[in-house]
Amino acid sequence: MNFPDYDDKTAFLGDWGRFQKIVFTLLCLSITPNGFLGLSMVFLGDTPAHYCLIPADLNITDEWRQASVALDGDAGDSRVSKCSRHRLDIIQNYSERGLNPWVDVNVSTIPRENCLDGWEYDRSTYISTIVSEWDLVCSDDWKAPLTTSIFFFGVLVGSVISGQLSDRFGRKIVLFATMAIQTAFTLIQVFSPSWLIFCLLYFIVGIGQISNYMAAFVLGMEILSGSVRDIFSTLGVGLFFSVGYMILPLGAYFLRDWRMLLLALTIPGFFYIPLWWFIPESPRWLLSQGRVKEAEAILRKAAKMNRVQAPDVIFPQLQSVENTGKLQTYNLFDLVKSTNIRCITVLLCVVWFTVSVGYYALSLNTSNLHGSIYINCLLAAVVEVPALIMAWLMFRCWPRRLCLSSTFSLGGLVLLMLHFIPEDLSSVFIALVMFGKFAFTAAFAIAYPASAELYPTGLRNSALGICSMSSRVGSITAPYFLYLGSYYRSLPYILIGGLNVFSGLLCLLLPESLGFPLPEAISHMQTVVRCKKRHHCSSTRL
């Protein structure tokens, strides 16, 4: 038995009473740590300027100590070598003979060797990062981007399993369990004795990081209704995520040691424990499990908080199934069972992948832009606020397909324009990068509720988990898109921009959900637009 009239049956609560205000605020607050923990590798894993360490106990003069540091590049553009030095045995021999490195010897002809004694790091920006802690440079420089990818692999795994767990055991228990996982393992991570242990813990943190975000998002979508649901799903969760994102560069500026920064970012997680007694389970999910009395008990408590009178029986047509089992169950195979839902899922996976590549590539690239990393990161976070406001205004009035298509295409076109900006116009380049970040933030904010509106209650969290999994594949590959810039400066932006313009066109094929209630069963889902051979488009229900 289905319950497509849920919104009508619960209309007595109103849209914005005390109950909705509490749920709205607390769920948004629960998302804030995701903002600063999800992008913390911008600072934790940044690579300071470095060069080969010359042992302090080496018996050479100050002139020869300075000359032992090798230089790369030509005479007009020489730079201190990051990964090699002049052979110290030869340097010591020359020093003992009393030769002058600037007069008696051509230093550039002295053979080189690797940094056998480690590296000296510039401490003007950081006291330490994981790169300087475990020397993730030169032959081990591949470990730094791999660390970020391992985190996003954890996020990918969390996207898959958390959706199924949430649909099976409930939104609330998964929300708090994964918040506990994220907080506890981030705290343990502070005491990591090695890079390998750090990565293993970071993988687990990634599992919890996305899982609590998805659970909180779906819980709010199912409890709130009307325009409040739109505000929550676009402006609310996104704005509080951005607040956490803004806290990150501010905290990193004052805490230059990676362990102290990570410890400070962990502490807020412990303040969320009392929220267990204030955030309820989703009544929609309880109904989908046949737990009608529990759902009605939550709604009656909400009515009391809102000072309204609840009906004696809220769901009379469901009372007979209270003790007879679930109303209807779904699993991951239902996402590909019919042609319609299969097309919707594939289209959403593609668009989530491309917007994630764009969003995370621009976010993680702030350390490579001209200027201060702290200002660039803060600017990248601040620009999300007007983007979220725009997304909310668009979501209120525009068709979902148009919202998605316009933001995806705008972000892609802006990145394609970067190819034509000269290198000396760094301020214009940064402005366009931030405008691209603006568009991708708006697209991400719209993609979450637009996707959630297309799936039924029993499958919604699992479906968003699959979409999020596609998004995490995008975030895993984002650093490697940026790596292509070492071959050709504009290549990452051309590829990312082209992909997002293409996804903007694909969005026009998605079903339109504006003005329709949230579906409670697969049979209530809207259908994709498909073009027939007669060259006209039609909608069909499958």
Coordinates of C-alpha atoms in Angstrom, one line a residue, residues 10-205:
T10 CA 0.4 16.3 7.4
A11 CA -0.7 19.7 6.2
F12 CA -2.2 20.4 9.7
L13 CA 1.4 20.9 11.0
G14 CA 2.0 24.0 8.7
D15 CA 5.3 24.7 7.0
W16 CA 7.2 26.8 9.5
G17 CA 6.3 26.0 13.1
R18 CA 8.6 25.5 16.0
F19 CA 9.1 21.9 15.1
Q20 CA 10.2 22.7 11.6
K21 CA 12.5 25.5 12.8
I22 CA 14.3 23.1 15.2
V23 CA 14.7 20.4 12.6
F24 CA 15.9 22.8 10.0
T25 CA 18.5 24.5 12.2
L26 CA 19.9 21.3 13.8
L27 CA 20.2 19.4 10.6
C28 CA 22.0 22.3 8.9
L29 CA 24.3 22.6 11.9
S30 CA 25.1 18.9 11.6
I31 CA 26.4 19.6 8.1
T32 CA 28.9 22.4 9.1
P33 CA 31.8 20.0 10.0
N34 CA 31.6 18.5 6.5
G35 CA 32.7 21.9 5.1
F36 CA 36.0 22.2 7.0
L37 CA 36.8 18.5 7.2
G38 CA 36.0 17.7 3.6
L39 CA 38.4 20.2 2.1
S40 CA 41.0 20.3 4.9
M41 CA 43.7 18.7 2.7
V42 CA 44.1 22.1 1.0
F43 CA 46.2 23.0 4.0
L44 CA 47.0 19.6 5.6
G45 CA 48.6 18.3 2.5
D46 CA 50.0 21.5 0.9
T47 CA 53.7 21.3 -0.2
P48 CA 55.9 24.0 1.3
A49 CA 59.0 25.3 -0.6
H50 CA 61.9 22.9 0.1
Y51 CA 65.4 22.1 -0.7
C52 CA 68.0 19.4 0.3
L53 CA 69.1 19.5 3.9
I54 CA 72.8 20.1 4.5
P55 CA 73.8 18.4 7.9
A56 CA 74.7 21.0 10.5
D57 CA 77.7 18.9 11.7
L58 CA 79.3 18.9 8.3
N59 CA 82.7 20.6 8.6
I60 CA 82.6 23.1 5.7
T61 CA 82.7 26.9 5.5
D62 CA 79.5 29.0 5.2
E63 CA 80.4 29.8 1.6
W64 CA 80.6 26.1 0.7
R65 CA 77.4 25.4 2.7
Q66 CA 75.6 27.9 0.5
A67 CA 77.2 26.6 -2.6
S68 CA 76.2 23.0 -1.9
V69 CA 72.6 23.8 -2.7
A70 CA 72.1 23.0 -6.4
L71 CA 70.3 25.3 -8.8
D72 CA 67.9 24.4 -11.6
G73 CA 67.2 26.4 -14.7
D74 CA 69.3 28.6 -16.8
A75 CA 71.4 31.5 -15.7
G76 CA 68.6 34.0 -16.3
D77 CA 66.0 32.0 -14.4
S78 CA 67.7 29.8 -11.8
R79 CA 65.8 28.2 -8.9
V80 CA 66.9 26.3 -5.9
S81 CA 66.7 22.6 -6.7
K82 CA 64.1 20.7 -4.7
C83 CA 65.4 17.2 -5.1
S84 CA 69.2 17.4 -5.6
R85 CA 72.3 18.9 -4.1
H86 CA 76.0 18.9 -5.0
R87 CA 78.0 16.0 -3.7
L88 CA 79.0 16.7 -0.1
D89 CA 82.2 14.7 -0.2
I90 CA 83.5 16.8 -3.0
I91 CA 82.2 20.0 -1.3
Q92 CA 84.0 19.0 2.0
N93 CA 87.2 18.3 0.1
Y94 CA 87.2 21.7 -1.6
S95 CA 86.4 23.4 1.7
E96 CA 89.3 21.6 3.6
R97 CA 91.7 22.7 0.8
G98 CA 90.7 26.4 1.4
L99 CA 89.2 26.9 -2.0
N100 CA 86.7 29.7 -2.6
P101 CA 83.5 28.4 -4.3
W102 CA 82.9 31.8 -6.1
V103 CA 86.4 32.3 -7.3
D104 CA 88.4 29.0 -7.5
V105 CA 85.8 26.5 -8.5
N106 CA 83.0 26.3 -11.1
V107 CA 80.3 25.1 -8.7
S108 CA 77.9 24.1 -11.5
T109 CA 80.4 21.4 -12.7
I110 CA 80.3 19.6 -9.3
P111 CA 78.3 16.3 -9.6
R112 CA 74.9 16.1 -7.9
E113 CA 73.3 13.6 -5.6
N114 CA 69.8 13.1 -4.1
C115 CA 68.7 14.6 -0.8
L116 CA 70.3 11.8 1.3
D117 CA 69.8 13.7 4.6
G118 CA 66.3 14.8 4.1
W119 CA 64.9 18.3 3.2
E120 CA 64.8 21.8 4.7
Y121 CA 61.2 23.3 4.5
D122 CA 60.1 26.9 4.3
R123 CA 58.4 27.6 7.6
S124 CA 57.0 31.0 6.7
T125 CA 53.6 29.6 5.7
Y126 CA 53.3 26.4 7.7
I127 CA 55.0 25.0 10.8
S128 CA 54.3 21.6 9.4
T129 CA 52.0 19.7 7.0
I130 CA 51.8 16.0 6.3
V131 CA 54.2 16.6 3.4
S132 CA 56.9 18.1 5.6
E133 CA 56.1 15.6 8.4
W134 CA 56.8 12.5 6.3
D135 CA 58.8 14.0 3.4
L136 CA 56.2 13.4 0.7
V137 CA 58.3 15.2 -2.0
C138 CA 60.6 14.3 -4.9
S139 CA 60.4 10.5 -5.5
D140 CA 57.5 10.3 -3.0
D141 CA 55.6 13.3 -4.3
W142 CA 52.9 11.0 -5.7
K143 CA 51.8 10.3 -2.1
A144 CA 50.3 13.7 -1.5
P145 CA 47.6 13.6 -4.2
L146 CA 47.1 9.9 -3.4
T147 CA 46.2 10.9 0.1
T148 CA 43.4 13.1 -1.2
S149 CA 42.2 10.3 -3.5
I150 CA 42.2 7.8 -0.7
F151 CA 39.9 10.1 1.3
F152 CA 37.5 10.4 -1.7
F153 CA 37.7 6.6 -2.1
G154 CA 36.3 6.4 1.4
V155 CA 33.6 8.9 0.5
L156 CA 32.8 6.8 -2.5
V157 CA 32.4 3.6 -0.3
G158 CA 30.3 5.6 2.1
S159 CA 28.1 6.8 -0.7
V160 CA 27.2 3.2 -1.6
I161 CA 26.8 1.6 1.8
S162 CA 25.3 4.5 3.7
G163 CA 22.3 4.9 1.3
Q164 CA 21.4 1.2 1.7
L165 CA 21.9 1.3 5.5
S166 CA 19.8 4.5 5.8
D167 CA 17.0 2.9 3.7
R168 CA 17.2 -0.2 5.8
F169 CA 17.8 1.0 9.4
G170 CA 16.6 4.6 9.2
R171 CA 17.9 8.1 8.5
K172 CA 18.5 9.1 12.1
I173 CA 20.6 6.2 13.3
V174 CA 22.9 6.4 10.2
L175 CA 23.2 10.2 10.6
F176 CA 24.5 9.9 14.2
A177 CA 26.5 6.7 13.7
T178 CA 28.5 8.3 10.8
M179 CA 28.9 11.6 12.6
A180 CA 30.5 9.6 15.4
I181 CA 32.7 7.7 13.0
Q182 CA 33.9 11.0 11.4
T183 CA 34.6 12.6 14.7
A184 CA 36.3 9.7 16.4
F185 CA 38.6 8.7 13.5
T186 CA 39.6 12.3 12.8
L187 CA 40.6 12.6 16.4
I188 CA 42.7 9.4 16.2
Q189 CA 44.2 10.7 12.9
V190 CA 45.8 13.6 14.9
F191 CA 48.1 11.0 16.5
S192 CA 49.0 9.2 13.3
P193 CA 52.6 7.9 13.6
S194 CA 53.1 7.4 9.8
W195 CA 51.7 8.4 6.4
L196 CA 50.2 4.9 5.9
I197 CA 48.3 5.0 9.2
F198 CA 47.1 8.5 8.3
C199 CA 45.7 7.3 5.0
L200 CA 44.0 4.3 6.5
L201 CA 42.2 6.5 9.0
Y202 CA 41.5 9.1 6.4
F203 CA 39.7 6.5 4.3
I204 CA 37.4 5.7 7.3
V205 CA 36.8 9.4 7.9

